[in-house]
Amino acid sequence: MSGAHIFDRGIFFGAALFCLLILPVLCFQKWRPGFQSPGARSGDEPHYLVTAHSIARDFDLDLTNNYAPVRFRDSHRTLRVDTPAELQAKLQATRYSQGVYLSGFPLSRHTNLVPPGLTNPAPAAAIDTNNTTEATGASDPGTRIYRWDEVYDIVPAPGVDPYRSTLPMHERFVAERRPAFADYRCETCDEVVWHPLGYPVLLAIIAYPFLAFGSYWSEFWIVVLQFALYTYALLQIRALVPLRSPASNAAESSLRDLPWLLATAVGLSAYYFAACIYTEGVAPALLLLAIAAFARGRPLQVSAFLGLLFFIKESYAPLGPIFAAAYWLEHRRPRDLRVLRDLFVMAIFPVLAFALFLLRNQIFYGAPLSTYYPWASNPDILEGMGGLLFSAKKGVFVFTPVFLFFLLGLWPLARRRPYVALAAGGTFAYFFLLTSATAYWSGGPTYGYRLLTPAAAALTPAFFAWIAWIRRPDAATAPDSANSNANANANGQIDTVRPRLTRLARRGAFALTIALLGVSAINGFFGATNLDYAFDTETYVNLIDPEYSHLYRRFFGEP
């Protein structure tokens, strides 16, 4: 059997794609060859790890003993102070709970301070990004839940330069109360996670042996599985929308598809986030799998994927109605109730996720629709739209310029699979409008268009349809010489103008697609192989002085 025929088999093609995607991330960081463990570096990453660590190891959501210990200034000791023996035990127990790069670092915790015995808390207040919250009732916290970072701030220890000091990590910084909480006391408060639970629960399941025993390799295993899921989802979409036109030779080797699939995978920001501990590390793949299940008419699988997405983040909830509407339009028949049965099945897991969402909010935040991050509207939605599309730091056309053809690809996709185009296009439109309308559209100090990452990946079927169109053989549009008389116009001349224009348009689109896809892949490759530099370090925990930026990179550069 020839090598090309062996490669045509799905297992070999998938393995080759997976290896080509993950090996640069693991073996080529910061332009230096050699294995470097992936790990949490910024933002929400260590907090997701800490939560997963607590679920896997303690089977609870109280993160008090899962974060690296933090010291308080003498006049700010409002929580119980550890003895030296307890401190060392905590340091050992939490050695890798925050990841290999932030091991021992006293983080500003993503938790809520919950007084013991509190059964009916007042609804959580909106996040105040300027930290000017009025501490109404702060001297009596028994009836109110406060966020940890609302009460405390992490600052360098007095007289210590944290980036030049040789002291242990936990001695370089201290926590102090913010002025509005000068009288706050809660020595026995639990520290309950504020993030949605779906992603940490998923991490706790897939990496349980590593997280439960605090292994160094937990992040490596998580990243490997995220890349495996991303690869599998792309292969499912390729099976749904082949990268070759139906007019192409059916025996064409899959080897010719590999560069297209690889460049597409790397060019999307989903590639970067697959190497990180963010919800966007799994959400694009789950969304693509939901689209593939939808196209194959499998409502239970669609329900499972959409329910898991809702469990991961509540902003995915409206995807249920979008998919349901597209499914009903495709499968409705007069006097046929099977479509109603399928829609009922499709609603099972999203409804279950919604019930868990309401229950958790009622318990932790005092109201079923209150969340840890209340909605904040963007006063200038056009600014959000422009920023998501063209911003130098967050624009999808800046990081993935080939995305133009993801949008144009909805046309050939709609001709082949109109209801898949409706579900994918509706998903992108919803996320684009939602993200533009929120004050947090930028997604924080992370690489690229973080909050739009799953929606951009949802248009992958459209881009594959576009690739199939531009790869269509020219012969398919050339006039058949045997039937040239049938193409004669009223003057007896052969009408070849339209086929020639079509061929020229396709060849021009092919060349431009290659160029923009190459730029997108270079951007994605640079981001995923320079993970330390893909976020704005100067904004992290408000501690960074530009004078020490090079020290900071070296400080977090290696585990």
XYZ file of C-alpha atoms in Angstrom:
559
model
C 0.000 0.000 0.000
C 1.432 3.384 -0.957
C 2.293 6.015 1.604
C -0.432 8.326 0.297
C -3.060 5.615 0.765
C -1.909 4.963 4.309
C -2.075 8.675 5.024
C -5.659 8.755 3.723
C -6.693 6.737 6.750
C -8.198 9.016 9.372
C -6.020 7.885 12.274
C -2.779 8.756 10.477
C -4.086 12.055 9.159
C -5.401 13.056 12.593
C -2.169 12.033 14.343
C -0.091 14.027 11.867
C -2.276 17.122 12.310
C -2.211 16.818 16.114
C 1.591 16.509 16.232
C 2.117 19.438 13.891
C -0.161 21.591 16.038
C 1.189 20.786 19.485
C 4.915 20.220 18.981
C 5.789 23.897 18.312
C 4.018 24.896 21.536
C 5.867 22.304 23.605
C 9.285 22.478 21.952
C 9.799 25.956 20.529
C 8.987 28.643 23.085
C 10.637 32.057 22.822
C 12.566 30.907 19.750
C 14.501 28.363 21.809
C 14.256 24.669 20.924
C 13.722 22.139 23.707
C 10.788 20.979 25.823
C 9.105 23.669 27.915
C 6.079 22.792 29.974
C 2.921 24.706 29.097
C 1.443 26.523 32.037
C -0.800 29.230 33.420
C 0.787 32.653 33.087
C -1.818 35.369 33.506
C -5.381 36.478 33.961
C -7.891 33.805 34.941
C -5.588 30.856 34.152
C -4.170 30.141 37.635
C -7.602 30.649 39.197
C -9.169 27.989 36.972
C -6.341 25.673 37.980
C -6.820 26.396 41.678
C -10.551 25.678 41.402
C -9.935 22.421 39.528
C -7.336 21.512 42.155
C -9.882 22.087 44.933
C -12.559 20.013 43.178
C -10.198 17.113 42.431
C -8.379 17.096 45.753
C -10.851 18.375 48.348
C -14.189 17.808 46.549
C -15.327 21.309 47.519
C -15.444 24.886 46.255
C -13.719 26.494 49.249
C -10.348 27.661 47.917
C -8.956 28.839 51.254
C -6.373 26.028 51.361
C -5.724 25.828 47.610
C -4.163 29.209 46.841
C -0.559 29.860 47.725
C -0.520 31.442 51.213
C -0.434 35.207 51.491
C 0.909 37.348 54.311
C -1.003 40.320 55.675
C 0.355 43.546 57.023
C 0.247 43.645 60.800
C -2.613 46.125 60.855
C -4.541 44.287 58.144
C -4.789 40.784 59.557
C -8.468 40.113 59.147
C -8.163 36.419 58.301
C -6.604 33.695 60.407
C -2.771 33.802 60.391
C -0.878 30.547 59.779
C 1.791 29.244 62.118
C 5.215 28.553 60.524
C 4.456 24.833 60.369
C 1.061 25.454 58.810
C 2.645 27.864 56.341
C 5.174 25.272 55.172
C 2.460 22.640 54.888
C 0.366 24.999 52.772
C 3.319 25.879 50.564
C 3.942 22.196 49.911
C 0.257 21.361 49.367
C -0.215 24.261 46.934
C 3.132 23.926 45.176
C 1.586 23.415 41.733
C -2.038 24.320 42.397
C -1.488 27.685 40.621
C 0.685 26.135 37.924
C 4.409 25.741 37.461
C 5.058 29.371 36.515
C 3.073 31.015 39.337
C 3.978 28.488 42.006
C 4.004 30.168 45.412
C 3.028 33.570 44.028
C 0.525 35.398 46.310
C -2.268 36.049 43.819
C -5.158 38.466 44.138
C -7.724 35.743 44.633
C -10.829 35.210 42.525
C -13.019 34.235 45.443
C -15.950 35.515 47.443
C -15.594 35.898 51.214
C -18.611 34.007 52.562
C -19.345 34.318 56.302
C -20.096 30.975 57.978
C -23.756 30.077 58.324
C -24.890 32.682 55.803
C -28.031 31.299 54.147
C -29.603 34.361 52.529
C -26.855 36.715 51.365
C -27.515 40.142 49.964
C -27.076 40.163 46.171
C -23.479 40.707 45.137
C -22.623 44.242 44.082
C -21.406 45.111 40.621
C -17.672 44.958 40.110
C -16.006 48.302 40.646
C -12.928 48.367 38.439
C -11.691 51.528 40.154
C -11.860 49.906 43.598
C -13.907 52.700 45.095
C -16.639 50.468 46.492
C -18.458 51.920 49.452
C -18.204 49.346 52.207
C -21.743 49.601 53.517
C -21.959 47.148 56.377
C -18.308 46.144 56.034
C -17.856 46.268 59.793
C -20.563 43.607 60.058
C -19.935 41.229 57.157
C -22.351 38.614 58.430
C -25.095 39.584 55.974
C -23.040 40.350 52.885
C -20.660 38.551 50.525
C -17.638 40.514 49.311
C -15.077 39.647 46.683
C -11.556 39.024 47.923
C -10.085 41.627 45.546
C -12.803 44.050 46.611
C -11.476 43.925 50.185
C -7.750 43.297 49.694
C -4.943 44.375 47.423
C -1.587 42.654 46.826
C 1.365 45.046 47.221
C 5.137 44.633 47.576
C 6.244 43.923 51.123
C 7.609 47.010 52.927
C 11.233 47.603 52.013
C 11.330 44.759 49.481
C 11.946 44.992 45.751
C 9.997 41.888 44.690
C 11.751 41.502 41.329
C 15.295 41.736 42.696
C 14.782 40.126 46.072
C 16.009 36.601 46.832
C 13.365 36.066 49.509
C 10.845 33.238 49.066
C 7.973 34.229 46.819
C 5.390 34.457 49.608
C 7.592 36.940 51.507
C 7.973 39.430 48.657
C 4.343 40.595 48.713
C 1.728 41.271 51.354
C -2.029 41.813 51.330
C -3.538 44.965 52.699
C -7.126 46.104 53.104
C -8.459 48.734 50.780
C -9.420 52.014 52.487
C -13.154 51.405 52.121
C -12.797 48.177 54.148
C -10.659 49.499 56.994
C -13.015 47.957 59.592
C -13.667 44.671 57.808
C -13.263 41.516 59.932
C -14.029 37.938 58.903
C -11.507 35.515 60.421
C -13.617 32.442 59.666
C -14.889 33.316 56.184
C -14.846 30.661 53.489
C -13.301 31.652 50.173
C -15.690 30.357 47.527
C -14.812 30.424 43.829
C -16.568 33.100 41.810
C -15.985 31.720 38.274
C -18.537 29.516 36.506
C -17.871 25.902 37.420
C -18.069 24.176 34.041
C -14.456 24.556 32.941
C -12.844 23.736 36.329
C -15.120 20.690 36.682
C -14.079 19.545 33.201
C -10.409 20.022 34.091
C -10.882 18.134 37.358
C -12.334 15.179 35.447
C -9.846 14.949 32.589
C -6.772 15.628 34.740
C -7.936 14.131 38.036
C -4.820 11.993 38.851
C -2.509 14.956 38.241
C -4.578 17.576 40.050
C -5.491 15.377 43.015
C -1.825 14.762 43.812
C -0.527 18.220 42.883
C 1.570 16.961 39.978
C 3.940 19.129 37.976
C 2.463 17.588 34.813
C -1.169 18.624 35.288
C -0.944 21.600 32.919
C 0.914 19.566 30.316
C -1.817 16.932 30.332
C -4.587 19.549 30.134
C -2.975 21.258 27.139
C -2.418 17.934 25.356
C -6.088 17.035 25.750
C -7.213 20.499 24.631
C -5.163 20.156 21.452
C -6.540 16.650 20.916
C -10.095 18.005 21.227
C -9.314 20.885 18.853
C -7.817 18.486 16.305
C -10.788 16.122 16.543
C -13.271 18.970 16.075
C -11.467 20.214 12.956
C -11.469 16.702 11.502
C -15.200 16.434 12.123
C -15.787 19.684 10.261
C -13.536 18.492 7.414
C -15.655 15.337 7.138
C -18.763 17.514 7.068
C -17.432 20.057 4.536
C -14.628 18.494 2.459
C -11.824 20.822 1.426
C -12.194 19.684 -2.184
C -15.008 20.524 -4.546
C -17.361 17.666 -5.462
C -16.067 18.141 -9.007
C -12.539 17.208 -7.900
C -10.992 13.793 -8.277
C -12.348 11.725 -5.380
C -9.064 9.816 -5.124
C -7.041 12.965 -4.415
C -4.765 12.332 -1.476
C -5.576 13.800 1.923
C -1.969 14.888 2.021
C -2.964 17.872 -0.120
C -5.558 18.901 2.467
C -3.095 18.926 5.360
C -1.452 22.325 4.686
C -4.875 23.973 4.383
C -6.168 22.398 7.558
C -2.963 23.124 9.470
C -2.803 26.778 8.395
C -6.493 27.266 9.249
C -6.046 25.730 12.700
C -2.973 27.843 13.505
C -4.415 31.037 12.021
C -7.356 31.133 14.442
C -6.844 32.443 17.967
C -8.331 29.145 19.151
C -4.858 27.701 18.514
C -3.278 30.056 21.027
C -5.924 29.410 23.666
C -5.637 25.643 23.265
C -2.177 26.120 24.784
C -3.611 28.078 27.742
C -5.882 27.415 30.706
C -8.812 29.513 29.553
C -12.376 28.501 28.728
C -11.502 29.413 25.142
C -9.154 26.428 25.223
C -12.141 24.072 24.843
C -15.121 26.248 23.832
C -14.224 26.559 20.100
C -13.858 22.792 19.770
C -17.107 22.106 21.625
C -18.926 24.605 19.420
C -17.544 22.984 16.254
C -18.621 19.563 17.531
C -22.106 20.947 18.191
C -22.244 22.202 14.582
C -21.066 18.822 13.253
C -23.700 16.990 15.328
C -26.343 19.445 14.128
C -25.437 18.796 10.487
C -25.737 15.038 11.027
C -29.156 15.364 12.681
C -28.114 14.156 16.149
C -30.088 16.278 18.635
C -28.848 14.498 21.769
C -25.220 15.231 20.897
C -26.106 18.836 20.097
C -27.833 19.050 23.482
C -24.790 17.649 25.299
C -22.333 20.052 23.668
C -24.552 23.119 24.112
C -25.303 22.172 27.717
C -21.602 21.846 28.472
C -20.931 25.227 26.857
C -23.670 26.823 28.986
C -22.180 25.173 32.094
C -18.794 26.651 31.154
C -20.092 30.198 30.636
C -23.621 31.575 30.798
C -23.138 33.707 27.671
C -23.500 30.517 25.591
C -27.142 30.082 26.673
C -28.725 31.775 23.583
C -26.991 29.256 21.311
C -29.780 26.833 22.215
C -32.542 28.878 20.532
C -30.275 29.616 17.546
C -29.595 25.920 16.900
C -33.204 24.974 17.657
C -34.550 27.486 15.121
C -32.173 26.265 12.412
C -33.011 22.629 13.206
C -36.764 23.297 13.039
C -36.468 25.094 9.695
C -34.506 22.186 8.244
C -36.570 19.268 9.560
C -40.123 20.579 9.809
C -42.691 18.577 7.889
C -46.485 18.948 7.681
C -48.218 16.805 10.310
C -44.878 15.325 11.427
C -44.180 15.703 15.145
C -40.729 14.112 15.119
C -39.095 17.521 14.876
C -40.792 18.497 18.154
C -39.413 15.368 19.770
C -35.916 16.239 18.536
C -36.237 19.788 19.836
C -37.269 18.434 23.231
C -34.189 16.192 23.258
C -32.018 19.142 22.189
C -33.243 21.125 25.206
C -32.402 18.502 27.877
C -28.827 19.431 28.770
C -29.137 23.214 28.266
C -32.151 23.232 30.605
C -30.208 21.190 33.164
C -27.279 23.609 32.910
C -29.672 26.540 33.322
C -31.142 24.994 36.490
C -27.645 24.544 37.951
C -26.830 28.124 36.991
C -29.882 29.478 38.857
C -29.215 27.303 41.909
C -25.584 28.319 42.192
C -26.376 32.022 41.867
C -29.084 31.793 44.531
C -26.722 30.071 46.949
C -23.635 32.202 46.386
C -24.978 35.574 45.266
C -28.432 35.825 46.823
C -30.429 36.003 43.578
C -30.924 33.428 40.786
C -29.842 35.779 37.997
C -26.939 37.466 39.828
C -23.475 36.466 38.675
C -19.946 37.163 39.837
C -19.486 39.584 36.939
C -22.690 41.593 36.500
C -23.434 42.923 33.051
C -21.827 46.254 32.200
C -23.009 47.883 28.984
C -20.660 49.505 26.525
C -21.811 53.122 26.076
C -20.291 53.140 22.579
C -21.233 49.881 20.865
C -19.704 51.076 17.592
C -16.361 51.401 19.371
C -16.699 47.795 20.484
C -17.540 46.634 16.973
C -14.645 48.535 15.459
C -12.274 47.323 18.147
C -13.246 43.677 17.684
C -12.706 43.939 13.937
C -9.803 46.346 13.444
C -8.120 47.157 16.783
C -4.345 46.725 16.648
C -4.466 44.759 19.910
C -7.781 42.899 19.607
C -9.009 43.084 16.004
C -9.942 39.818 14.332
C -8.838 41.180 10.919
C -5.465 42.119 12.437
C -4.693 38.761 14.044
C -6.579 36.646 11.469
C -6.836 38.678 8.234
C -8.053 35.605 6.338
C -11.236 35.868 8.405
C -12.597 37.926 5.511
C -13.021 34.645 3.652
C -14.593 32.973 6.671
C -17.410 35.481 6.204
C -17.517 35.214 2.408
C -17.504 31.433 2.760
C -21.043 31.568 4.121
C -22.169 31.952 0.492
C -20.769 28.615 -0.847
C -21.680 26.916 2.446
C -25.280 28.126 2.159
C -25.481 26.609 -1.327
C -24.383 23.212 -0.019
C -25.693 23.167 3.558
C -27.964 26.167 4.106
C -29.040 25.347 7.659
C -25.469 24.711 8.818
C -24.662 28.152 7.405
C -27.626 29.552 9.327
C -26.502 28.011 12.639
C -22.839 29.035 12.187
C -23.639 32.523 10.910
C -26.254 33.077 13.619
C -23.735 32.031 16.276
C -21.150 34.502 15.033
C -23.671 37.328 14.704
C -24.917 36.766 18.260
C -21.450 36.733 19.792
C -20.298 39.717 17.783
C -23.245 41.827 18.930
C -23.043 40.593 22.542
C -19.305 41.183 22.838
C -19.520 44.619 21.234
C -22.269 45.612 23.661
C -20.278 44.825 26.807
C -17.771 47.149 28.424
C -15.332 44.224 28.640
C -15.244 43.520 24.885
C -11.441 43.501 24.836
C -11.295 40.331 26.943
C -8.569 41.657 29.229
C -4.775 41.477 28.789
C -4.739 38.364 26.611
C -3.790 37.462 23.077
C -6.067 38.562 20.278
C -9.837 38.563 20.196
C -10.364 36.299 23.193
C -14.118 36.717 23.702
C -14.791 36.319 19.983
C -12.594 33.228 19.643
C -15.369 30.566 19.772
C -17.592 32.561 17.398
C -14.767 32.980 14.887
C -14.077 29.233 15.027
C -17.799 28.568 14.415
C -17.334 29.886 10.868
C -14.712 27.233 10.065
C -17.256 25.229 7.984
C -17.809 28.354 5.874
C -14.076 28.748 5.304
C -13.755 25.092 4.322
C -16.557 25.610 1.795
C -14.658 28.636 0.486
C -11.453 26.571 0.152
C -13.372 23.904 -1.797
C -14.693 26.596 -4.141
C -11.328 28.205 -4.888
C -9.721 24.748 -5.335
C -12.333 23.699 -7.848
C -10.589 22.604 -11.082
C -10.719 25.129 -13.897
C -11.922 22.404 -16.223
C -15.135 22.300 -14.292
C -16.050 25.753 -15.584
C -14.515 25.543 -19.059
C -16.941 24.998 -21.948
C -17.090 21.422 -23.208
C -15.722 21.418 -26.743
C -18.036 18.539 -27.661
C -21.043 20.637 -26.771
C -19.739 24.014 -27.932
C -22.615 24.426 -30.320
C -25.003 24.387 -27.388
C -23.222 27.427 -25.983
C -23.473 29.477 -29.136
C -25.146 32.813 -28.699
C -27.633 34.447 -31.045
C -24.802 35.572 -33.341
C -23.378 32.061 -33.592
C -20.389 32.857 -31.397
C -19.361 30.688 -28.484
C -20.053 32.400 -25.182
C -16.884 31.909 -23.151
C -16.743 35.281 -21.393
C -18.556 34.181 -18.239
C -16.501 31.001 -17.634
C -13.294 32.963 -18.188
C -14.326 35.637 -15.698
C -15.248 32.936 -13.201
C -11.857 31.286 -13.606
C -10.064 34.613 -13.212
C -12.082 35.462 -10.094
C -11.361 32.053 -8.602
C -7.645 32.291 -9.316
C -7.476 35.784 -7.819
C -9.392 34.637 -4.751
C -7.064 31.640 -4.471
C -3.953 33.832 -4.464
C -5.390 36.323 -1.965
C -6.602 33.525 0.309
C -3.143 31.950 0.312
C -1.538 35.294 1.208
C -3.942 36.166 4.039
C -3.960 32.614 5.380
C -0.168 32.692 5.500
C -0.166 35.946 7.490
C -2.798 34.553 9.872
C -0.800 31.371 10.430
C 2.381 33.357 11.124
C 0.524 35.454 13.703
C -0.913 32.392 15.396
C 2.427 30.586 15.380
C 4.202 33.586 16.911
C 1.611 33.934 19.670
C 1.546 30.242 20.594
C 5.338 29.932 20.616
C 5.827 33.104 22.667
C 3.224 32.593 25.353
C 5.083 34.733 27.901
C 4.820 37.812 25.690
C 1.269 37.352 24.418
C -0.316 39.366 27.242
C 0.303 42.827 28.612
C 2.475 42.133 31.659
C 2.369 45.733 32.849
C -1.282 45.413 33.825
C -0.921 42.221 35.840
C -2.018 42.763 39.478
C -1.091 46.466 39.073
C 2.407 45.800 40.363
C 4.617 46.211 37.328
C 6.918 49.160 36.906
C 8.142 49.599 33.302
C 11.677 49.839 34.699
C 11.389 46.187 35.758
C 9.580 44.781 32.705
C 12.618 42.739 31.605
C 13.012 41.405 35.148
C 9.353 40.466 35.202
C 9.671 38.446 32.011
C 12.704 36.673 33.407
C 10.914 36.261 36.731
C 8.056 34.316 35.105
C 10.006 33.023 32.134
C 10.831 29.573 33.476
C 9.259 27.280 36.083
